[in-house]
Coordinates of N, CA and C in Angstrom, one line a residue:
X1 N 124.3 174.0 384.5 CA 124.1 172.7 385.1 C 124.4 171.6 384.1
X2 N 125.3 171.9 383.0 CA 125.7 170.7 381.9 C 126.3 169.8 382.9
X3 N 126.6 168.6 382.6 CA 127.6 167.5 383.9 C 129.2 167.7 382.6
X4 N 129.5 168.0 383.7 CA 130.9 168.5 382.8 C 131.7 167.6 382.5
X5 N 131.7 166.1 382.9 CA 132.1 164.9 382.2 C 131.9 164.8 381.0
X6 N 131.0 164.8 380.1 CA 130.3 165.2 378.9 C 131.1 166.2 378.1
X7 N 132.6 165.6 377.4 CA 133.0 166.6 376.1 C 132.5 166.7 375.0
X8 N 132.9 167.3 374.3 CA 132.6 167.7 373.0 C 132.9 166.3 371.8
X9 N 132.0 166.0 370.7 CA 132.5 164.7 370.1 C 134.4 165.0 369.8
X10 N 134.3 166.4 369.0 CA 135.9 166.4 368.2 C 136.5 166.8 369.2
X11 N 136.8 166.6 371.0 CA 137.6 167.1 371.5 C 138.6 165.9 371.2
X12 N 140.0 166.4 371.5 CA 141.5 165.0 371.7 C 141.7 164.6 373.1
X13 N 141.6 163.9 373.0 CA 141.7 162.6 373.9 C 143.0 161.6 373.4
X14 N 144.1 162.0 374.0 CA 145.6 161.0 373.8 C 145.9 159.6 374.4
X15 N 144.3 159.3 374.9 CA 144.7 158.0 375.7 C 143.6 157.1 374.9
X16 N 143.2 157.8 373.5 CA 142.6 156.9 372.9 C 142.8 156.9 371.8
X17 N 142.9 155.1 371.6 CA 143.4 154.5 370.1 C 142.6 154.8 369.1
X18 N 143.3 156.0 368.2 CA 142.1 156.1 367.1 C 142.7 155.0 365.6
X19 N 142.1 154.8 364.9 CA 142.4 154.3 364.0 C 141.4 153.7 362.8
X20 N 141.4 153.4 361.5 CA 140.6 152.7 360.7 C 141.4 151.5 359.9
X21 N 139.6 150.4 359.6 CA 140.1 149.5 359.6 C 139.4 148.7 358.3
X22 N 139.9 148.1 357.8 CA 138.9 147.6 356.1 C 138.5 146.1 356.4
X23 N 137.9 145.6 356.3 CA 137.5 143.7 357.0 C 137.2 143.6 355.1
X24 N 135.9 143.8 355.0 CA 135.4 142.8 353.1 C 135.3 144.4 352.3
X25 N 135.1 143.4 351.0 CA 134.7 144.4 350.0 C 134.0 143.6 349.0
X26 N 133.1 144.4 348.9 CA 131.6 144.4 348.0 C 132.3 144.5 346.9
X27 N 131.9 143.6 346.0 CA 131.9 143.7 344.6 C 130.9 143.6 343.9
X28 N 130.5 145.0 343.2 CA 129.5 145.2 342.7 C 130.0 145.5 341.4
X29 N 128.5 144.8 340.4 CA 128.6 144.9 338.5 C 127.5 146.2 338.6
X30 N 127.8 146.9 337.6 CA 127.1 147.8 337.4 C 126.7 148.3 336.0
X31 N 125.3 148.6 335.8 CA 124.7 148.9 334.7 C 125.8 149.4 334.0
X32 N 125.7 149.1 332.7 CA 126.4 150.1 331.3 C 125.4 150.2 330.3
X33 N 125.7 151.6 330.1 CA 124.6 152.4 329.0 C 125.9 153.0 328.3
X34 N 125.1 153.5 326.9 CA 125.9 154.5 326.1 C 126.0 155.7 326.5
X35 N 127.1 156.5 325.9 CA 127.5 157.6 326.6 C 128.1 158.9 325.8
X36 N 127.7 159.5 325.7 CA 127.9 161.1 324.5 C 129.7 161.4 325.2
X37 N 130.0 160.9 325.8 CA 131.5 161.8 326.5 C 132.6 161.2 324.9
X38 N 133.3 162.8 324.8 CA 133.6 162.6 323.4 C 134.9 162.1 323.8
X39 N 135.9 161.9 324.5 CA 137.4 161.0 324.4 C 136.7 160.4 323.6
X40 N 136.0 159.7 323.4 CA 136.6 158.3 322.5 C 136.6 158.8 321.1
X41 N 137.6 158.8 319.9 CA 137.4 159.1 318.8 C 136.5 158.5 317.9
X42 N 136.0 157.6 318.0 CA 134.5 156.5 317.4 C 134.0 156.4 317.8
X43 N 132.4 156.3 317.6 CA 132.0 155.7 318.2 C 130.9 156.0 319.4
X44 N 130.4 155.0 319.6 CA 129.6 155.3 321.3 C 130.8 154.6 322.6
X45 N 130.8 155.7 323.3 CA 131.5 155.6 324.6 C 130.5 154.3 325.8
X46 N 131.0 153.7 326.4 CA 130.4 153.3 327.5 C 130.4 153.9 329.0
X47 N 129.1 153.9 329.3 CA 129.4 154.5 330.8 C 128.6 153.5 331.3
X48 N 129.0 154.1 333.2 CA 128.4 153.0 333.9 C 127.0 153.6 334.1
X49 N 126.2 152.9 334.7 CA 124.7 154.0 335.6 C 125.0 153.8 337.0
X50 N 124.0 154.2 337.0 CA 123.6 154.0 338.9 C 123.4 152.9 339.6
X51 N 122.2 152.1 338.8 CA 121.9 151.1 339.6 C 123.1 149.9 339.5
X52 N 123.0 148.7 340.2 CA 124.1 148.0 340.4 C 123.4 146.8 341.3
X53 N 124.3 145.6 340.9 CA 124.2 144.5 341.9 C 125.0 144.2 343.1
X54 N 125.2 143.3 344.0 CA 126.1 143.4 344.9 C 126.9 141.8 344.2
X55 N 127.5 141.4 343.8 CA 127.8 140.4 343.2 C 128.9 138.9 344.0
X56 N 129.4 139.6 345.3 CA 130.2 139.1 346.1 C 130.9 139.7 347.2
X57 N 130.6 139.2 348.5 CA 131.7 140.0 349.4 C 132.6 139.0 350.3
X58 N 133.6 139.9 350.0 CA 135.0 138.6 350.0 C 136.1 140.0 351.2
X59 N 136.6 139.1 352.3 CA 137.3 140.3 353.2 C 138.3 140.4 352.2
X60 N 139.3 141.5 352.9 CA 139.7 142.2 352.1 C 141.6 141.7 351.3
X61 N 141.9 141.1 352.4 CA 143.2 140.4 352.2 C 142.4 139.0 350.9
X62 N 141.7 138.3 350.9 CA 141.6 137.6 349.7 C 141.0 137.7 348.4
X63 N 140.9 139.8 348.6 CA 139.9 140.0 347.8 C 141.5 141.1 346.9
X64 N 142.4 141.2 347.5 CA 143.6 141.7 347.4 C 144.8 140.4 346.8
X65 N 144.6 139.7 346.8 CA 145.0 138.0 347.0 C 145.0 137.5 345.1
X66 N 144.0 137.6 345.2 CA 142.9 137.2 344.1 C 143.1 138.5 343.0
X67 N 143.4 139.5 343.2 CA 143.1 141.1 342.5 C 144.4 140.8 341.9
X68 N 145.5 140.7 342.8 CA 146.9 141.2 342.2 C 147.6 140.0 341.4
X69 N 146.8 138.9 341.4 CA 147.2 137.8 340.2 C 146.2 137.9 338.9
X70 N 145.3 138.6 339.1 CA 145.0 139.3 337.7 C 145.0 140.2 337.0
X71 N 145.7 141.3 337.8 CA 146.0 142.6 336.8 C 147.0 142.3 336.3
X72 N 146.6 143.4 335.1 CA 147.7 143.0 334.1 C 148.6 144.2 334.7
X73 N 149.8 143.9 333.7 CA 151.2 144.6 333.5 C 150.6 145.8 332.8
X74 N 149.9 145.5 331.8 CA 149.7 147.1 331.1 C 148.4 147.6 331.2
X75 N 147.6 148.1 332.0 CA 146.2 148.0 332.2 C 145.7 149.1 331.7
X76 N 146.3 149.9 331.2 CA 145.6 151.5 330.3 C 145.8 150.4 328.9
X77 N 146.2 149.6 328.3 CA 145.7 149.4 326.8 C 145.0 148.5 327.4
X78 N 144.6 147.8 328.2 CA 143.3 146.7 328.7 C 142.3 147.6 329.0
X79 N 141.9 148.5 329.3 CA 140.6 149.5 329.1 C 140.7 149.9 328.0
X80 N 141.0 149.7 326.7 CA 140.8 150.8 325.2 C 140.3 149.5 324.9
X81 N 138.6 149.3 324.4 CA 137.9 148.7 323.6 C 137.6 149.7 322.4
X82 N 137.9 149.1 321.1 CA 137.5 149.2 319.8 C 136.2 149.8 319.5
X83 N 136.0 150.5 318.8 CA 134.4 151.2 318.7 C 133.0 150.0 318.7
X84 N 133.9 149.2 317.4 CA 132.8 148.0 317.1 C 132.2 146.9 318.3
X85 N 133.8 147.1 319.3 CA 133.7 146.2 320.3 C 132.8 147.0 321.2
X86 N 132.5 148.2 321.4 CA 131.8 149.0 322.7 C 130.3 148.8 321.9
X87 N 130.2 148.9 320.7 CA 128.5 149.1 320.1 C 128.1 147.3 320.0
X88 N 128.5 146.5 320.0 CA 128.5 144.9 320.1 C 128.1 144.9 321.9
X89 N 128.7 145.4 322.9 CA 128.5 145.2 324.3 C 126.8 146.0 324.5
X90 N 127.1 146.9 323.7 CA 125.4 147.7 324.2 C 124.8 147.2 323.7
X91 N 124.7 146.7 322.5 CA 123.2 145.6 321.9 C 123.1 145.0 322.8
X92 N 123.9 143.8 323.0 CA 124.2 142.8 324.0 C 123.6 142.7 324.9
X93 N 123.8 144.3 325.7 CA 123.0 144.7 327.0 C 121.5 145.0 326.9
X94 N 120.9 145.1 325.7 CA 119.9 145.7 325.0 C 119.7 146.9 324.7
X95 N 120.6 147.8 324.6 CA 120.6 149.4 324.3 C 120.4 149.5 322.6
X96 N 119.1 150.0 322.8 CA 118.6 150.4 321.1 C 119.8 151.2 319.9
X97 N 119.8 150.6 318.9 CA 120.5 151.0 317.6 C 120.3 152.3 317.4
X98 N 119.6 152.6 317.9 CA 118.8 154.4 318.0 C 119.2 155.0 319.0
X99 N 119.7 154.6 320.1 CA 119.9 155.1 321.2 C 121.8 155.2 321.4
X100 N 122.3 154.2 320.3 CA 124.0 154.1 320.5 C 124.2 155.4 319.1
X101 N 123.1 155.7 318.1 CA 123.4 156.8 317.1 C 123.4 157.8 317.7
X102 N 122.4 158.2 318.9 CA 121.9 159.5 319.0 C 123.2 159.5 320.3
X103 N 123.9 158.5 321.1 CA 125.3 158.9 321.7 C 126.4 159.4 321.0
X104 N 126.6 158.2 319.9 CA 127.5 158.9 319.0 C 127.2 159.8 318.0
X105 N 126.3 160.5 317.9 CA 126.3 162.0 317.3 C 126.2 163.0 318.1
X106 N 125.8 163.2 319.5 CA 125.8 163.8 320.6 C 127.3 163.9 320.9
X107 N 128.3 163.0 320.7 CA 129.9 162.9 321.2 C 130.1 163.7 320.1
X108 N 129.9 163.0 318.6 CA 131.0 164.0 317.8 C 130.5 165.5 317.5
X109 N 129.1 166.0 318.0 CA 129.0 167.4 318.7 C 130.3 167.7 319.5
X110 N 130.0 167.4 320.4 CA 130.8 167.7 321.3 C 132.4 168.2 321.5
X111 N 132.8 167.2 320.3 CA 134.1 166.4 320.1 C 134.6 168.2 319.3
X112 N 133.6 168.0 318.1 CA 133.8 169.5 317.3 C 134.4 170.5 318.2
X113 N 133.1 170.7 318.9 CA 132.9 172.2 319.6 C 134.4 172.3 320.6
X114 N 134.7 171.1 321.2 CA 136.0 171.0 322.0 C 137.2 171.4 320.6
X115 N 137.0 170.8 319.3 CA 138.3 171.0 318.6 C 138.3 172.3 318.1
X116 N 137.3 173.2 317.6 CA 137.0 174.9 317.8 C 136.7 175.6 318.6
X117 N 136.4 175.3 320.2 CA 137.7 176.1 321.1 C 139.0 176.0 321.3
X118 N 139.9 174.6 321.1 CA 141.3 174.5 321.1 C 141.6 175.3 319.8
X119 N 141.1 175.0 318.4 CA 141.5 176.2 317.5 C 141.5 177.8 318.2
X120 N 140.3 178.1 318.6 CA 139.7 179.7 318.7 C 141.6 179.9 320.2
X121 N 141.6 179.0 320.9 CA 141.9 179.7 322.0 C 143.9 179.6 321.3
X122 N 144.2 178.5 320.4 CA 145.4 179.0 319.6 C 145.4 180.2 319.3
X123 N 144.6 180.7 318.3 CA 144.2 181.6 317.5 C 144.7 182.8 318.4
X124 N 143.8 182.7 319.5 CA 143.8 184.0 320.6 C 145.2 184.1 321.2
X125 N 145.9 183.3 321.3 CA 147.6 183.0 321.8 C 148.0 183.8 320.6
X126 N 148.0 183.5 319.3 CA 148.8 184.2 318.1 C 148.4 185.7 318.4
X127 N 147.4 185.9 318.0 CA 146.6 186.9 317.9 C 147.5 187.9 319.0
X128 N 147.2 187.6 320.9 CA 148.1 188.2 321.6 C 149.3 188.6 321.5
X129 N 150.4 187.3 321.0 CA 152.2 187.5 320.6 C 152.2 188.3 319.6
X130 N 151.1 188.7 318.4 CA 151.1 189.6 317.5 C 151.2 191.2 318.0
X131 N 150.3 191.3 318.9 CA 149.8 192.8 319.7 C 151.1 193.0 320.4
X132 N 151.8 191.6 320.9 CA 152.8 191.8 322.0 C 154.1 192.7 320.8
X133 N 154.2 192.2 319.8 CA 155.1 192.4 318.7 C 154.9 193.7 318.6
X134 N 153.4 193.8 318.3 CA 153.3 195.5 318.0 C 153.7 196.5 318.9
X135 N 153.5 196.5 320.0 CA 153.7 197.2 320.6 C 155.2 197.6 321.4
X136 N 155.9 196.4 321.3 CA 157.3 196.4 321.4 C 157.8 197.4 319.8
X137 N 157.1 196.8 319.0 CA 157.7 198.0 317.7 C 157.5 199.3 317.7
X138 N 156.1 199.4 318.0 CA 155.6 200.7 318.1 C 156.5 201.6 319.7
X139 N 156.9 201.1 320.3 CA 158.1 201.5 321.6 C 159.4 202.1 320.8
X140 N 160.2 201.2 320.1 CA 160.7 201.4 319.4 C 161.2 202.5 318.7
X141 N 160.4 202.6 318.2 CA 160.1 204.1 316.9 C 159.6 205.3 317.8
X142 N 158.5 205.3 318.6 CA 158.6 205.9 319.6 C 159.7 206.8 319.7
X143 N 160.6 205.9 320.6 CA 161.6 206.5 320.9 C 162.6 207.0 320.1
X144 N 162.8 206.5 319.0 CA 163.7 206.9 317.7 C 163.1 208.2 317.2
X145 N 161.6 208.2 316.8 CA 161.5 208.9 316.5 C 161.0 210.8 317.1
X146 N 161.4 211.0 318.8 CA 161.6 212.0 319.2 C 160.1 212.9 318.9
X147 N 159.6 212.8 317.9 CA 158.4 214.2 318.1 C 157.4 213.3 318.4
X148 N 156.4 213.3 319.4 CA 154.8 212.9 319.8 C 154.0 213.4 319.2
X149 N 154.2 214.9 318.3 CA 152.6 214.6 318.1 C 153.2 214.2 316.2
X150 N 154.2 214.0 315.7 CA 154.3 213.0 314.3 C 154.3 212.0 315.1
X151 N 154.4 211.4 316.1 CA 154.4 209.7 316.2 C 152.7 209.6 316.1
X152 N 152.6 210.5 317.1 CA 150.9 209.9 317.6 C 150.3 209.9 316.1
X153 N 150.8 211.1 315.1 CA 150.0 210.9 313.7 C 150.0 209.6 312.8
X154 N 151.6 209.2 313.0 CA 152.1 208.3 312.0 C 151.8 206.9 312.7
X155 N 151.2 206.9 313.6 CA 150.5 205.3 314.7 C 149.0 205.7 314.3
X156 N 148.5 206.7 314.4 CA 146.4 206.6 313.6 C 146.9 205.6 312.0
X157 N 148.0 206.7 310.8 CA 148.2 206.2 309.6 C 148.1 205.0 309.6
X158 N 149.0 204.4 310.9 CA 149.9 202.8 310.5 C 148.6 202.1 311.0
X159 N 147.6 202.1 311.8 CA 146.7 201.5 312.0 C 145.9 201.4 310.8
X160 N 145.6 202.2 309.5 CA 144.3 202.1 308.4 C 145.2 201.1 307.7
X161 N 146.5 200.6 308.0 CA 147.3 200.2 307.0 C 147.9 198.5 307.6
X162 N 148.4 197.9 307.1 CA 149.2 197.2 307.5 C 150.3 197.6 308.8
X163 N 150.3 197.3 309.6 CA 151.2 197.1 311.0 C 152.1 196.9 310.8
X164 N 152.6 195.6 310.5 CA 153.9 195.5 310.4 C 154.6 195.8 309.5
X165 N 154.3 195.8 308.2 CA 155.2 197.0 307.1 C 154.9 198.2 307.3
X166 N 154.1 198.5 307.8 CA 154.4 200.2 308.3 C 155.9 200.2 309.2
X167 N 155.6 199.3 310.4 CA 156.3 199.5 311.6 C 158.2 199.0 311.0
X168 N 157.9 198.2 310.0 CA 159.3 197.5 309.5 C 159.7 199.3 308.6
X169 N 159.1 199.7 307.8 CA 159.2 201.5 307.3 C 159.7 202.3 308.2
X170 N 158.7 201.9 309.3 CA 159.6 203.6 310.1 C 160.6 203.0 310.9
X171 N 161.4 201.7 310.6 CA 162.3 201.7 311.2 C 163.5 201.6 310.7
X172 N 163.4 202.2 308.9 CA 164.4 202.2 308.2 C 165.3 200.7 307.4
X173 N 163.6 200.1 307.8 CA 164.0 198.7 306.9 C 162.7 198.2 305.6
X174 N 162.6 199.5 305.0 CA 161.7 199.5 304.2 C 161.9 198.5 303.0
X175 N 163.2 198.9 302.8 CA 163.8 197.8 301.4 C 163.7 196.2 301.4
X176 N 163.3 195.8 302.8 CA 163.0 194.6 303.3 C 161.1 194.2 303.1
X177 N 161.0 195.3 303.0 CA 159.6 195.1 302.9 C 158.5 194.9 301.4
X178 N 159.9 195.4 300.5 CA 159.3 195.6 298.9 C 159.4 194.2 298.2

């Protein structure tokens, strides 16, 4: 007994104008507090918070009007404030001298532990192209050298030893190696 006039909201319907449309835009200032996020090499970072004012609402063509005769030409070096300049804005704001330390020692945590996984995970790249070497060598000789059960012996030896002057040895480039 549904009344079958009644579709579904997402059914299509081609005889109706869909479309969106922007009229104003809120301009809101918003809290800044200190901030542990380690990009910045000095320093305490600024971030925004949550709370916020509504500071002006202007439609959208004069709020677009007004926008594009004040940005700049180069607007990524207009966001890089100076360390001294970011810890100057948090006083300012009243953010305790205690509270901009304990951001910027929480960042250069951070900052570390980010620069000793990019070392660790180099490391792990070498480390792999080294195994990749080995094992392309140890193929090698393998094959040259025809008996399995002297390879299998002479691959336990070359393991208690150095790898690659072993592996440079049993390929008849020992003299390279002295």
């Amino acid at each position: 007994d549904k009344d079958s006039s009644i579709k579904p909201r997402n059914s299509y319907n081609p005889n109706v104008r869909r479309g969106i449309g922007f009229f104003d835009v809120e301009v809101r200032g918003y809290e800044v507090t200190a901030s542990d996020n380690p990009c910045v090499s000095r320093g305490t970072a600024l971030e925004l918070g949550w709370a916020y004012d509504v500071q002006e609402r202007v439609h959208l063509d004069t709020f677009e009007e007004k926008r594009s005769k004040e940005r700049s030409q180069d607007f990524r070096k207009e966001k890089k404030i100076p360390w001294h300049e970011r810890e100057r804005i948090l006083r300012d704001l009243g953010v305790s001298k205690k509270e901009i330390q304990e951001a910027a020692k929480r960042a250069t945590i951070i900052r570390n532990k980010r620069k000793k996984s990019i070392a660790l995970a180099k490391q792990d790249k070498e480390h792999e192209k080294a195994e990749e070497r080995w094992r392309k060598a140890k193929s090698i000789v393998s094959i040259a050298s025809g008996s399995k059960k002297d390879d299998d012996k002479n691959w336990v030896d070359a393991t208690e030893t150095d790898k690659y002057l072993t592996v440079m040895s049993f390929m008849g480039l020992g003299e390279y190696v002295q």
